[in-house]
Short mmCIF file of C-alpha atoms in Angstrom, two decimals:
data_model
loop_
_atom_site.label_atom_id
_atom_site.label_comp_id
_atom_site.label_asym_id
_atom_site.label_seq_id
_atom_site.Cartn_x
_atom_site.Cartn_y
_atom_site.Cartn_z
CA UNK A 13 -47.46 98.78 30.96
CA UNK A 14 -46.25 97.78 34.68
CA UNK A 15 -44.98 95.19 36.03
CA UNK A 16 -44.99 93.53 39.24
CA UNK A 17 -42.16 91.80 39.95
CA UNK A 18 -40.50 89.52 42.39
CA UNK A 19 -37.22 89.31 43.84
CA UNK A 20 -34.97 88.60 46.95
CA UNK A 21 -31.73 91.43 47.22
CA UNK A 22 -29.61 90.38 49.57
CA UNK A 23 -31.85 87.77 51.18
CA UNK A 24 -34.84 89.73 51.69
CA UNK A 25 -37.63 89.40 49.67
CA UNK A 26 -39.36 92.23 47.48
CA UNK A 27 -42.50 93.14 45.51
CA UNK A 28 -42.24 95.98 43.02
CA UNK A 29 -43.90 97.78 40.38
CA UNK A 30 -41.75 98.42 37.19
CA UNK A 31 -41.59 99.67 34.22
CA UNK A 32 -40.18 97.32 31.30
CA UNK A 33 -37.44 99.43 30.15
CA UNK A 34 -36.15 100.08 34.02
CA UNK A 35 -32.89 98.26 34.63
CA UNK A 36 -32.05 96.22 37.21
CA UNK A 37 -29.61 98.76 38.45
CA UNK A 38 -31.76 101.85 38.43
CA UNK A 39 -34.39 99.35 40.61
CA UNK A 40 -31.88 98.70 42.78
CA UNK A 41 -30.78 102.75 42.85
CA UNK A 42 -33.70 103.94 43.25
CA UNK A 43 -36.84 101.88 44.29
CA UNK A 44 -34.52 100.14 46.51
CA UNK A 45 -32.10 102.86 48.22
CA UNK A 46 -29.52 101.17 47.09
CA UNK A 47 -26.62 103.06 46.31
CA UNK A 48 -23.84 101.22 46.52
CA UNK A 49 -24.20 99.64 43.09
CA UNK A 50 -22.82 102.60 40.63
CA UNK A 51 -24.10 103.70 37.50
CA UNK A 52 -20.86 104.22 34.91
CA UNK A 53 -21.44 103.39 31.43
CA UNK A 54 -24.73 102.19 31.45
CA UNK A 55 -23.38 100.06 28.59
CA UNK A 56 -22.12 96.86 29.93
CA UNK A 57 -18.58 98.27 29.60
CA UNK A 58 -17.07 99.54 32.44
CA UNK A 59 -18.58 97.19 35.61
CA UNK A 60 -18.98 99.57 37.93
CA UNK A 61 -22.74 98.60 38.10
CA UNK A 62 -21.72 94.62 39.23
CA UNK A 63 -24.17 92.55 41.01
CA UNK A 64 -24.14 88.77 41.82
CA UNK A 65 -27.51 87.55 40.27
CA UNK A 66 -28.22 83.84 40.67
CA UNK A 67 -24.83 83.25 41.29
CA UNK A 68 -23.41 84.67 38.22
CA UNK A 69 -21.83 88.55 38.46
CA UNK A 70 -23.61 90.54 35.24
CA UNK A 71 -23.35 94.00 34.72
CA UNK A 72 -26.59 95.49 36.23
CA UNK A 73 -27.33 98.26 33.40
CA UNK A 74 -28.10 95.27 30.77
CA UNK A 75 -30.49 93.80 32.98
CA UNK A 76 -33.93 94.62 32.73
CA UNK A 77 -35.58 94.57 35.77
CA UNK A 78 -38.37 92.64 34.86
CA UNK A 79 -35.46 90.17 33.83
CA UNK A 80 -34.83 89.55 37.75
CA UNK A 81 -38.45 88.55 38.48
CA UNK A 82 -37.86 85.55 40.46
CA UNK A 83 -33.92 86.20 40.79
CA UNK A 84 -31.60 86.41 44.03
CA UNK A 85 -29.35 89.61 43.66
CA UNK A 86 -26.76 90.20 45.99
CA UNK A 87 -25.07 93.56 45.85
CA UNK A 88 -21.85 95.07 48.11
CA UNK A 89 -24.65 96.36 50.74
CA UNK A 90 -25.35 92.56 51.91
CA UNK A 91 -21.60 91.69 51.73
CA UNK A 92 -21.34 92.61 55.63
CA UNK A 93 -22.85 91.17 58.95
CA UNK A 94 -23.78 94.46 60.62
CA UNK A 95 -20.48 96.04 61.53
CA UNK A 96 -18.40 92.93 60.43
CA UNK A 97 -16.99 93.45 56.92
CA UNK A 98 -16.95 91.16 54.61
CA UNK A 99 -13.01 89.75 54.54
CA UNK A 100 -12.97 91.21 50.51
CA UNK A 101 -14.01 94.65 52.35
CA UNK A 102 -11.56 94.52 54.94
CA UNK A 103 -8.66 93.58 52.41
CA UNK A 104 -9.42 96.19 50.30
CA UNK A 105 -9.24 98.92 53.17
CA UNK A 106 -5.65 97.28 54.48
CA UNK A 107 -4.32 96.79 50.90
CA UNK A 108 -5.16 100.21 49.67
CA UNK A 109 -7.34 98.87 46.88
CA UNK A 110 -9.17 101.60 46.42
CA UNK A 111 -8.89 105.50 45.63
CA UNK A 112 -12.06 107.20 44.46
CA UNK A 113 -13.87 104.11 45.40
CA UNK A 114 -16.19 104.06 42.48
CA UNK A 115 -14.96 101.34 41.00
CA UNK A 116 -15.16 99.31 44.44
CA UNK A 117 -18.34 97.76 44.56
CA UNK A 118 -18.07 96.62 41.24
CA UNK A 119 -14.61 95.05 41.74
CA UNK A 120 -15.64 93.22 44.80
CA UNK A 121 -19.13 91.87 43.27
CA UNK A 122 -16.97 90.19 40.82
CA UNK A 123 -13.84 89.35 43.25
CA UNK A 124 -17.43 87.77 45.53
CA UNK A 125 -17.79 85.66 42.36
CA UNK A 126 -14.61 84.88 41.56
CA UNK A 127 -13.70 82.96 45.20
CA UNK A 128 -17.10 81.71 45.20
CA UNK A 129 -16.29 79.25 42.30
CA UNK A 130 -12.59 79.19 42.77
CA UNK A 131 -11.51 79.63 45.90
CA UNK A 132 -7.48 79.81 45.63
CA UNK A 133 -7.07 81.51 42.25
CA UNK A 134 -3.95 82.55 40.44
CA UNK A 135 -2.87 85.72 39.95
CA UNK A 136 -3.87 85.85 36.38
CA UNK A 137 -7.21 84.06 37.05
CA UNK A 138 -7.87 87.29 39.55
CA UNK A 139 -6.81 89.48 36.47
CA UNK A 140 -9.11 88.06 33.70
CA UNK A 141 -12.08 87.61 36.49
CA UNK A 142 -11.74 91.50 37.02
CA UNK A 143 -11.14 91.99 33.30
CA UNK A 144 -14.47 93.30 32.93
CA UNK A 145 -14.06 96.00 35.95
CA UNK A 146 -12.49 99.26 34.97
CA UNK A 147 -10.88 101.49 37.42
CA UNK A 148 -8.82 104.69 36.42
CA UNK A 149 -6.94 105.13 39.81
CA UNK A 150 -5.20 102.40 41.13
CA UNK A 151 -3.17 100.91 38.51
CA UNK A 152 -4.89 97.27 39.90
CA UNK A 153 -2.05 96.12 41.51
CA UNK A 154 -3.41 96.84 45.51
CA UNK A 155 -7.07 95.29 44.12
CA UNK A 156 -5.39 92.03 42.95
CA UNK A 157 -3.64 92.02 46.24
CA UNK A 158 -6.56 92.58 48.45
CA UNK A 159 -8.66 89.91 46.41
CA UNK A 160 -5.29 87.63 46.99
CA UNK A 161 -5.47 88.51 50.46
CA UNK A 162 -9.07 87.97 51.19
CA UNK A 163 -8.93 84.60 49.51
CA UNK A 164 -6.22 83.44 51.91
CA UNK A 165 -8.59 84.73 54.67
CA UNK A 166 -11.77 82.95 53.48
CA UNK A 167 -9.82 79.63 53.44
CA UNK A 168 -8.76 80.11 56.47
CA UNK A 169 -5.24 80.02 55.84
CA UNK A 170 -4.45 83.50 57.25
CA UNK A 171 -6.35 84.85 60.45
CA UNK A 172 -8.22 88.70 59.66
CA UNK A 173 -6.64 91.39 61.87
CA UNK B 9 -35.39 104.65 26.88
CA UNK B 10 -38.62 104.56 25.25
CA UNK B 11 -41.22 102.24 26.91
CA UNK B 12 -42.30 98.72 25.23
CA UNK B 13 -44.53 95.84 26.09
CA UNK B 14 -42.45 93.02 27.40
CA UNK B 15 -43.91 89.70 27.28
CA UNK B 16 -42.50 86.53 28.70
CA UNK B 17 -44.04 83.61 26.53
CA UNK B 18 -43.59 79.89 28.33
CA UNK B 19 -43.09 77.67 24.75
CA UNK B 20 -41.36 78.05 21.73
CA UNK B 21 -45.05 78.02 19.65
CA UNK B 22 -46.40 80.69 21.91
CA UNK B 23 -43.13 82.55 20.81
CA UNK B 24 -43.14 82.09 17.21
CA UNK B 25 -46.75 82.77 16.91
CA UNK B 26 -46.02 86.38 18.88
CA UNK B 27 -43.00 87.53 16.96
CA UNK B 28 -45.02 86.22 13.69
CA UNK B 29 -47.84 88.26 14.15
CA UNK B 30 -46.03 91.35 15.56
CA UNK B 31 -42.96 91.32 12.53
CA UNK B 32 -40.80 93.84 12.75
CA UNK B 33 -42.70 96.24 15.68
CA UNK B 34 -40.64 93.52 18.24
CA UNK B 35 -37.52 92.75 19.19
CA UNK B 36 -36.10 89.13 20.80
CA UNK B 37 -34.35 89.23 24.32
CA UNK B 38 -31.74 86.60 24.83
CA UNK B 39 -28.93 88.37 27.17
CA UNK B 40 -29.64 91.65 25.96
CA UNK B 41 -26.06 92.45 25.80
CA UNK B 42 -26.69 94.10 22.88
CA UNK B 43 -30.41 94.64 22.65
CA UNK B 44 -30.13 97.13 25.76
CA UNK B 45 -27.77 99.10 24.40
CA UNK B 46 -29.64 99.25 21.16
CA UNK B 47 -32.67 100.25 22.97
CA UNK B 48 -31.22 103.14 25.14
CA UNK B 49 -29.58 105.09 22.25
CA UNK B 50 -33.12 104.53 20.19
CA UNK B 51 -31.67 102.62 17.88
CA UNK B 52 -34.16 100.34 18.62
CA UNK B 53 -37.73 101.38 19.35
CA UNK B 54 -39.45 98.26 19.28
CA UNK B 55 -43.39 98.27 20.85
CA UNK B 56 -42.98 94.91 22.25
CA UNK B 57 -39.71 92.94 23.64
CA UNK B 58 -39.94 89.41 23.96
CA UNK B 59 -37.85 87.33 25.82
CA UNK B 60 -37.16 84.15 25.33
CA UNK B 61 -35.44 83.47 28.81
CA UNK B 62 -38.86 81.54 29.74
CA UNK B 63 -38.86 78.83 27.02
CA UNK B 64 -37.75 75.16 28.22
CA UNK B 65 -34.96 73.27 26.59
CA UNK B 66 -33.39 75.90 24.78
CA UNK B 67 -30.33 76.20 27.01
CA UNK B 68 -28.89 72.76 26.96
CA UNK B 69 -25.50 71.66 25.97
CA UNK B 70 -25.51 67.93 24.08
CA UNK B 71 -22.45 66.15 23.63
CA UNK B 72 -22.72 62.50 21.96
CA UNK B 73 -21.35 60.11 18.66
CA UNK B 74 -23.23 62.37 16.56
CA UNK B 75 -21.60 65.74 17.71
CA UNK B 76 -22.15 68.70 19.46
CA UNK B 77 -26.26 70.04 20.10
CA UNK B 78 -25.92 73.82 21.35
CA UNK B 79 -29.22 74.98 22.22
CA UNK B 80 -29.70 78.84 21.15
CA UNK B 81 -29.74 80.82 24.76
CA UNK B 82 -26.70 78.60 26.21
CA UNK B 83 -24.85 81.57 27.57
CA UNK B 84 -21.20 82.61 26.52
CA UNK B 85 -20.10 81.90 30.05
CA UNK B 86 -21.25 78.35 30.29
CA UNK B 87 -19.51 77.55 26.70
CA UNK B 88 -16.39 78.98 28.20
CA UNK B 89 -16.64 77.11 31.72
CA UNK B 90 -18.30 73.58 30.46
CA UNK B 91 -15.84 70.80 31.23
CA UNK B 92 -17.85 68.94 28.74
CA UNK B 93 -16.77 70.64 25.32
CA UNK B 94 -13.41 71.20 26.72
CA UNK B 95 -12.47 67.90 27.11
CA UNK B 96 -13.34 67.07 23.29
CA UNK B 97 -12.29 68.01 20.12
CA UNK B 98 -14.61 70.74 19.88
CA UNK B 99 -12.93 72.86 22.90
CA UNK B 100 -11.24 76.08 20.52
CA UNK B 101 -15.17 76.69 21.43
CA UNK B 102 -14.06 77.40 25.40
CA UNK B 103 -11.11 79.27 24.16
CA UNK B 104 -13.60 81.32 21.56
CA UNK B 105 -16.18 81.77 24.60
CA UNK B 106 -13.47 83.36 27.14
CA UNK B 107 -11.79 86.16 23.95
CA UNK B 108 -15.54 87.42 24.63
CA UNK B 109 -16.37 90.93 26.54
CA UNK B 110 -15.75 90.13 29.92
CA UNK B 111 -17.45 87.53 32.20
CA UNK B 112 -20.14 89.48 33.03
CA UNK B 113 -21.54 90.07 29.88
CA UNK B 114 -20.52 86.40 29.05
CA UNK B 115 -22.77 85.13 32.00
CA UNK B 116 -25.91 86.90 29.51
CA UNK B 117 -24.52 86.91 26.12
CA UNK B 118 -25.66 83.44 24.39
CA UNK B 119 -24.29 81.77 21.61
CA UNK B 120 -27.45 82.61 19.09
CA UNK B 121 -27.34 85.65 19.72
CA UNK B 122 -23.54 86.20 18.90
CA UNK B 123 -24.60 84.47 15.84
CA UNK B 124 -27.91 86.08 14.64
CA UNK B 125 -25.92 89.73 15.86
CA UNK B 126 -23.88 88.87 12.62
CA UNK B 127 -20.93 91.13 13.67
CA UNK B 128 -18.52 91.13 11.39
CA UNK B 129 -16.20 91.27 14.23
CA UNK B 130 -18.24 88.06 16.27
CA UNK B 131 -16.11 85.54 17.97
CA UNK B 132 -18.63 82.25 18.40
CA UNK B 133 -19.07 82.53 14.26
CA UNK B 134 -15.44 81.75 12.58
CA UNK B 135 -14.72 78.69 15.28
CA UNK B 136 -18.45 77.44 14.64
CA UNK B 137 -17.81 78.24 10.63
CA UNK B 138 -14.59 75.69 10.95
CA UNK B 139 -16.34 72.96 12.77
CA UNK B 140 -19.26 73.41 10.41
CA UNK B 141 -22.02 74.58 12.15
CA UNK B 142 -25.42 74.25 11.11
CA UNK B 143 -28.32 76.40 12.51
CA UNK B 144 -31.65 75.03 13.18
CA UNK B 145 -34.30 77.99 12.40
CA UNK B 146 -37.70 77.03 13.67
CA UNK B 147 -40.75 79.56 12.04
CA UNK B 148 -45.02 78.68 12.10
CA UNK B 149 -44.16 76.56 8.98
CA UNK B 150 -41.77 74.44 11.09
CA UNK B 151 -37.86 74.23 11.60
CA UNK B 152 -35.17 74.52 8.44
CA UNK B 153 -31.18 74.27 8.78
CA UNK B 154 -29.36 76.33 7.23
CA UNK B 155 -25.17 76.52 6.89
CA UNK B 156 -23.50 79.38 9.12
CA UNK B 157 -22.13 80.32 6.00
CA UNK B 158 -25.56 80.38 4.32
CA UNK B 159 -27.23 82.35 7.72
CA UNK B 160 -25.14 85.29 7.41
CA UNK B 161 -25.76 87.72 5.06
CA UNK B 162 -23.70 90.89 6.01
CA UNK B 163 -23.25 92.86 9.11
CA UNK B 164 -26.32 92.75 11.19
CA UNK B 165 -27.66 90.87 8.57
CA UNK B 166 -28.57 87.19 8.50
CA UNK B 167 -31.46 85.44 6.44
CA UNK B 168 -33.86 85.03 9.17
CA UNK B 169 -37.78 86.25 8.42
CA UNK B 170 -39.50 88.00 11.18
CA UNK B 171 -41.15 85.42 13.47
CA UNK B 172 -38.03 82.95 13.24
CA UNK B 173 -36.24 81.68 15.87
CA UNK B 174 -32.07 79.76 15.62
CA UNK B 175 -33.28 77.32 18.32
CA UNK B 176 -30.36 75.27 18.10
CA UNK B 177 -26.74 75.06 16.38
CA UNK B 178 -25.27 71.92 15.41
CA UNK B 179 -21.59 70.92 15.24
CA UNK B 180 -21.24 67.19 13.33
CA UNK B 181 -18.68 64.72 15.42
CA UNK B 182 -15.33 65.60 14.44
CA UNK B 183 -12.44 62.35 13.43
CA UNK B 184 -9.70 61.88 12.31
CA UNK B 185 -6.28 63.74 13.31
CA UNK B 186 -7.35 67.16 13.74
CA UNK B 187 -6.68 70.58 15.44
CA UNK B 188 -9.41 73.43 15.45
CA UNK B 189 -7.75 76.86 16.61
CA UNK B 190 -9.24 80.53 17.35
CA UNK B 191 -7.28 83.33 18.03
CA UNK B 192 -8.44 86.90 18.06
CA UNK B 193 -5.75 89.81 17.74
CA UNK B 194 -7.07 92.85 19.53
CA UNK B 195 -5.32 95.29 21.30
CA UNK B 196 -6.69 94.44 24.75
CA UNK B 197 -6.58 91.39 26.72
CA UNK B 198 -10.23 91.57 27.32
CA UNK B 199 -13.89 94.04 26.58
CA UNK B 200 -12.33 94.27 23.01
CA UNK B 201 -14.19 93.34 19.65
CA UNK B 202 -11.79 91.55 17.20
CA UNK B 203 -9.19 93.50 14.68
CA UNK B 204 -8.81 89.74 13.32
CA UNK B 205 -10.27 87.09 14.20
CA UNK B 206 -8.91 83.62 12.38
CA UNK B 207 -10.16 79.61 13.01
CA UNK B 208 -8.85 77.49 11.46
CA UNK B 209 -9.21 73.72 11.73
CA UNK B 210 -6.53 71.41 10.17
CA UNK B 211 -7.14 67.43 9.17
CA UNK B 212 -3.93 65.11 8.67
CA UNK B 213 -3.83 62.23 7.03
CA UNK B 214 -2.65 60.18 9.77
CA UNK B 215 1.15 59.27 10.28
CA UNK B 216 1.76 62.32 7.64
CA UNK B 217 1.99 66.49 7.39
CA UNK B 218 -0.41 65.87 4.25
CA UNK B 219 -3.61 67.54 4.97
CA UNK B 220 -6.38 65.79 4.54
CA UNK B 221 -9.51 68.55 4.70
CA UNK B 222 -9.03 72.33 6.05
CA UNK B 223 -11.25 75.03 7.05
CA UNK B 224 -9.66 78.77 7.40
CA UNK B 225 -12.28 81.49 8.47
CA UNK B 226 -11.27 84.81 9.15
CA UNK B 227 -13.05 87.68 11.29
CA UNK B 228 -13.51 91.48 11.01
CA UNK B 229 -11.92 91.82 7.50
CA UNK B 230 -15.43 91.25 5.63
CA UNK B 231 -19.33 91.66 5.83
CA UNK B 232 -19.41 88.19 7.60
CA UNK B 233 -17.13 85.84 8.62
CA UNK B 234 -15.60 84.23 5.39
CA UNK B 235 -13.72 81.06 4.16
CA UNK B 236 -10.69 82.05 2.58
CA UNK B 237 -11.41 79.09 0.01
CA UNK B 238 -8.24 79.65 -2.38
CA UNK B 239 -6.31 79.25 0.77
CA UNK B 240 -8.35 76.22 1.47
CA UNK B 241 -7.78 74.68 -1.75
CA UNK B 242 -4.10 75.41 -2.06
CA UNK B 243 -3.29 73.18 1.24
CA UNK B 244 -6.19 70.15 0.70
CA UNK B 245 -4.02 66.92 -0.27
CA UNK B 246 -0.72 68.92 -0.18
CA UNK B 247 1.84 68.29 2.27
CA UNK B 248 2.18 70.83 5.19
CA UNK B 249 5.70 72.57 4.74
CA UNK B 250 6.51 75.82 5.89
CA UNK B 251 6.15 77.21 1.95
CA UNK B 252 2.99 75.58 1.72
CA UNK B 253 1.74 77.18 5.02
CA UNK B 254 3.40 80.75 3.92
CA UNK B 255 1.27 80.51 0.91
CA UNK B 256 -1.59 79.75 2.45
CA UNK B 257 -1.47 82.87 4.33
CA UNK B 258 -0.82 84.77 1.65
CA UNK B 259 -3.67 83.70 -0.18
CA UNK B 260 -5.84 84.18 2.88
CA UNK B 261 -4.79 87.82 3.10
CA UNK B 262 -5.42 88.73 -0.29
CA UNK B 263 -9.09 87.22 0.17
CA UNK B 264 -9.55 89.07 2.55
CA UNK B 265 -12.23 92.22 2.37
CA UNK B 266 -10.91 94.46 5.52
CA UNK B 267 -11.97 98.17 5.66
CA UNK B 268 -10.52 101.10 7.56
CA UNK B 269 -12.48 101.72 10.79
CA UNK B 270 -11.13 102.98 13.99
CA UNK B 271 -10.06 99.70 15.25
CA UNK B 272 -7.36 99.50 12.66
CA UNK B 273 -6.41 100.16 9.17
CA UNK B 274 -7.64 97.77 5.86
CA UNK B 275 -3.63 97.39 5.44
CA UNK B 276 -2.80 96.18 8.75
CA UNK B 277 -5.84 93.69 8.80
CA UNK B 278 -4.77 92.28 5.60
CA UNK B 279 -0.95 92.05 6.97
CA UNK B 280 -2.21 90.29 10.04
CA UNK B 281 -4.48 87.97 8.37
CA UNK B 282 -1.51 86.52 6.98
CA UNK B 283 0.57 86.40 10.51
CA UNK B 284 -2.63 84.89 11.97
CA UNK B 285 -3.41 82.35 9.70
CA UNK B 286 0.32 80.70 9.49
CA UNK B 287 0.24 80.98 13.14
CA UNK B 288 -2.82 79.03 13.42
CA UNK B 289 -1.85 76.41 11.14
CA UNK B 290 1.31 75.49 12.99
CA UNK B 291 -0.46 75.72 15.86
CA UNK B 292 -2.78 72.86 14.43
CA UNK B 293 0.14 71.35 13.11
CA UNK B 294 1.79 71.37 17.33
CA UNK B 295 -1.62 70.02 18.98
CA UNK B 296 -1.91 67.16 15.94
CA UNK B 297 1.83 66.17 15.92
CA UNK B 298 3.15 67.66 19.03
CA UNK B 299 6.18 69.32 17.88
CA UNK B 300 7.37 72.48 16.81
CA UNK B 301 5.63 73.81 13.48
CA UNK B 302 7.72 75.67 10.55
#
């Protein structure tokens, strides 16, 4: 049987009809348009489907979406102000953090969390916060420099170019 | 995934009186970390999944004189992260919390359900095993505790009747001179389940390397979690020396129950239960005393 549900995705507000055994990410696929949040495992594994949900980045696919009734998602679509990338964007693009960019969204939900508690982390608090983000390109060494990067940008101690 | 009836009950009566009446055509939702998965590959096919996300007071963390209160949905995440339990003696529970998946599944996975999963593998159940956890199982006829070591039957298996709840695991106040360790040997720093998992917590008497009480629980090498009790009994009122500690490990490892999977072999389990238990007894033996171990 349906559900209506309630929920605010990257501060704007929403009212959907559900099914129970929808997940949050195929909601946010497709009732919502979107995209940017990818489907990989669909088992909690891989963290390609990465959202920030109340503050906390969970892996989408083990979220029911009647689970988020009431819940403020943010995904990598509401990272940017119109044309102004987020700084975790930008340092991925300069850094060369990404390849087949499937990964990406993923990695920065979780980066997004990861300087949102702790703003000026070590390297190996980077690694283990993106321990649960799997990408088969890069090797990981440009995404822990971009999220190193970005951090010094968000504090301030390093001006964007 | 086939469909179900998800309800969303507000109390912990409403609950019980549900999951009572519906028995085994329902399935609890804590974090779903596993419950999801189980559901898309149809090993599950429940009619109706109830979550208990909605019930007050089940999510708090209670540290006092009397010991450590951990209600049933605290999440993984906020075990690892609480400054609370790792500032006292009970904090091999942060360490335990972070070995876990990865922190996004830790920011859903909560500490009952690790427990009432039974893995064999699980890494909340051998550190709560050392400090002596007790669960509290609330049913219609009222609440019961019951011994981790009592709860857990075999793998997915754990004495709970359809229509009970663990609404709460207890951890008595730990004294004395003591050091409570976890460490989990897997090939990957992280989104790994255990090849071993040993805790082991260690009792002095003080001023002395004479143990006073030990606790040595080993993961992945049987059904459940276990207490490798000749190991146990061989240190208790002995002095710690490094032949007393070798022993100890040896008699661990041939306790031990490991099988083949494809993790890793029966033989190497058993050959690392032994590295992993010596190493976590001079470990102990470091925090307690602060010096080098044997």
């Amino acid at each position: 049987m349906p559900a209506v549900i309630s929920l605010k995705v990257n501060g704007e507000r929403y009212q959907l009809v559900v099914e129970p055994r929808e997940s949050l990410l195929d909601v946010l696929r497709e009732k919502l348009d979107l995209t940017g949040t990818k489907k990989g495992c669909n088992e909690g594994d891989c963290g390609a489907c990465t959202v920030v949900m109340n503050g906390r980045p969970v892996n989408s696919c083990l979220v029911l979406a009647v689970e988020a009734d009431g819940a403020e998602i943010l995904t990598v679509e509401g990272l940017a102000r119109g044309p102004q990338l987020h700084p975790l964007q930008e340092a991925f693009i300069t850094y060369g953090a990404l390849q087949c960019g499937f990964c990406t969204p993923g990695m920065i939900m979780s980066a997004k969390a990861l300087l949102d508690r702790n703003p000026d982390p070590t390297e190996a608090e980077i690694r283990k916060a993106i321990s649960g983000n799997i990408c088969r390109c890069t090797g990981y060494v440009k995404i822990v420099q971009a999220i190193r990067e970005a951090a010094k940008v968000m504090k301030g101690d390093k001006v964007d170019e | 995934m086939k469909n179900f009836e998800y309800f969303a009950p507000q109390d912990l009566e409403e609950s019980i009186a549900l999951l009572d009446r519906l028995g085994d055509r329902a399935r609890v939702l804590a974090g779903g970390t596993e419950l999801i998965n189980e559901l898309r590959s149809g090993r599950a096919r429940p009619d109706t999944v109830v979550d208990l996300k909605h019930i007050p007071a089940l999510d708090t963390i209670e540290l006092d004189a009397a010991g450590l209160k951990l209600g049933a949905l605290v999440r993984i995440r906020d075990i690892e992260c609480s400054a609370a339990i790792g500032s006292s003696r009970f904090n091999v529970l942060n360490r335990a919390a972070g070995t876990l998946g990865s922190v996004q599944v830790r920011n859903k996975a909560t500490v009952a359900g690790n427990v009432c999963r039974a893995s064999p593998s699980a890494d909340m159940i051998p550190p709560l095993m050392a400090l002596g956890a007790t669960l509290r199982v609330t049913g219609k006829n009222g609440h019961r505790l019951v011994s981790l070591e009592d709860f857990l039957l075999g793998p997915g298996k754990t004495i709970l009747r359809p229509g009970e709840l663990v609404t709460e695991i207890y951890l008595p106040e730990l004294s004395g001179n003591l050091a409570c360790t976890y460490i989990k040997l897997s090939p990957r720093k992280a989104m790994d389940l255990a090849v071993v998992g040993v805790a082991v917590k260690l009792v002095l008497v003080p001023g002395t390397y004479q143990c006073r009480d030990t606790r040595i629980v080993l993961g992945a090498v049987a059904p459940t979690a276990m207490r490798a009790v000749t190991a146990e009994e061989v240190l208790v009122g002995d002095e710690l020396t490094g032949a007393a500690i070798e022993h100890a490990a040896e008699l661990a490892a041939a306790e031990a129950r490991p099988v083949d999977d494809i993790r890793a072999s029966a033989w190497y389990r058993r050959e690392m239960v032994a590295v992993l238990v010596k190493r976590s007894l001079n470990e102990c033996l470091r925090q307690i005393c602060g010096e080098g171990g044997w």
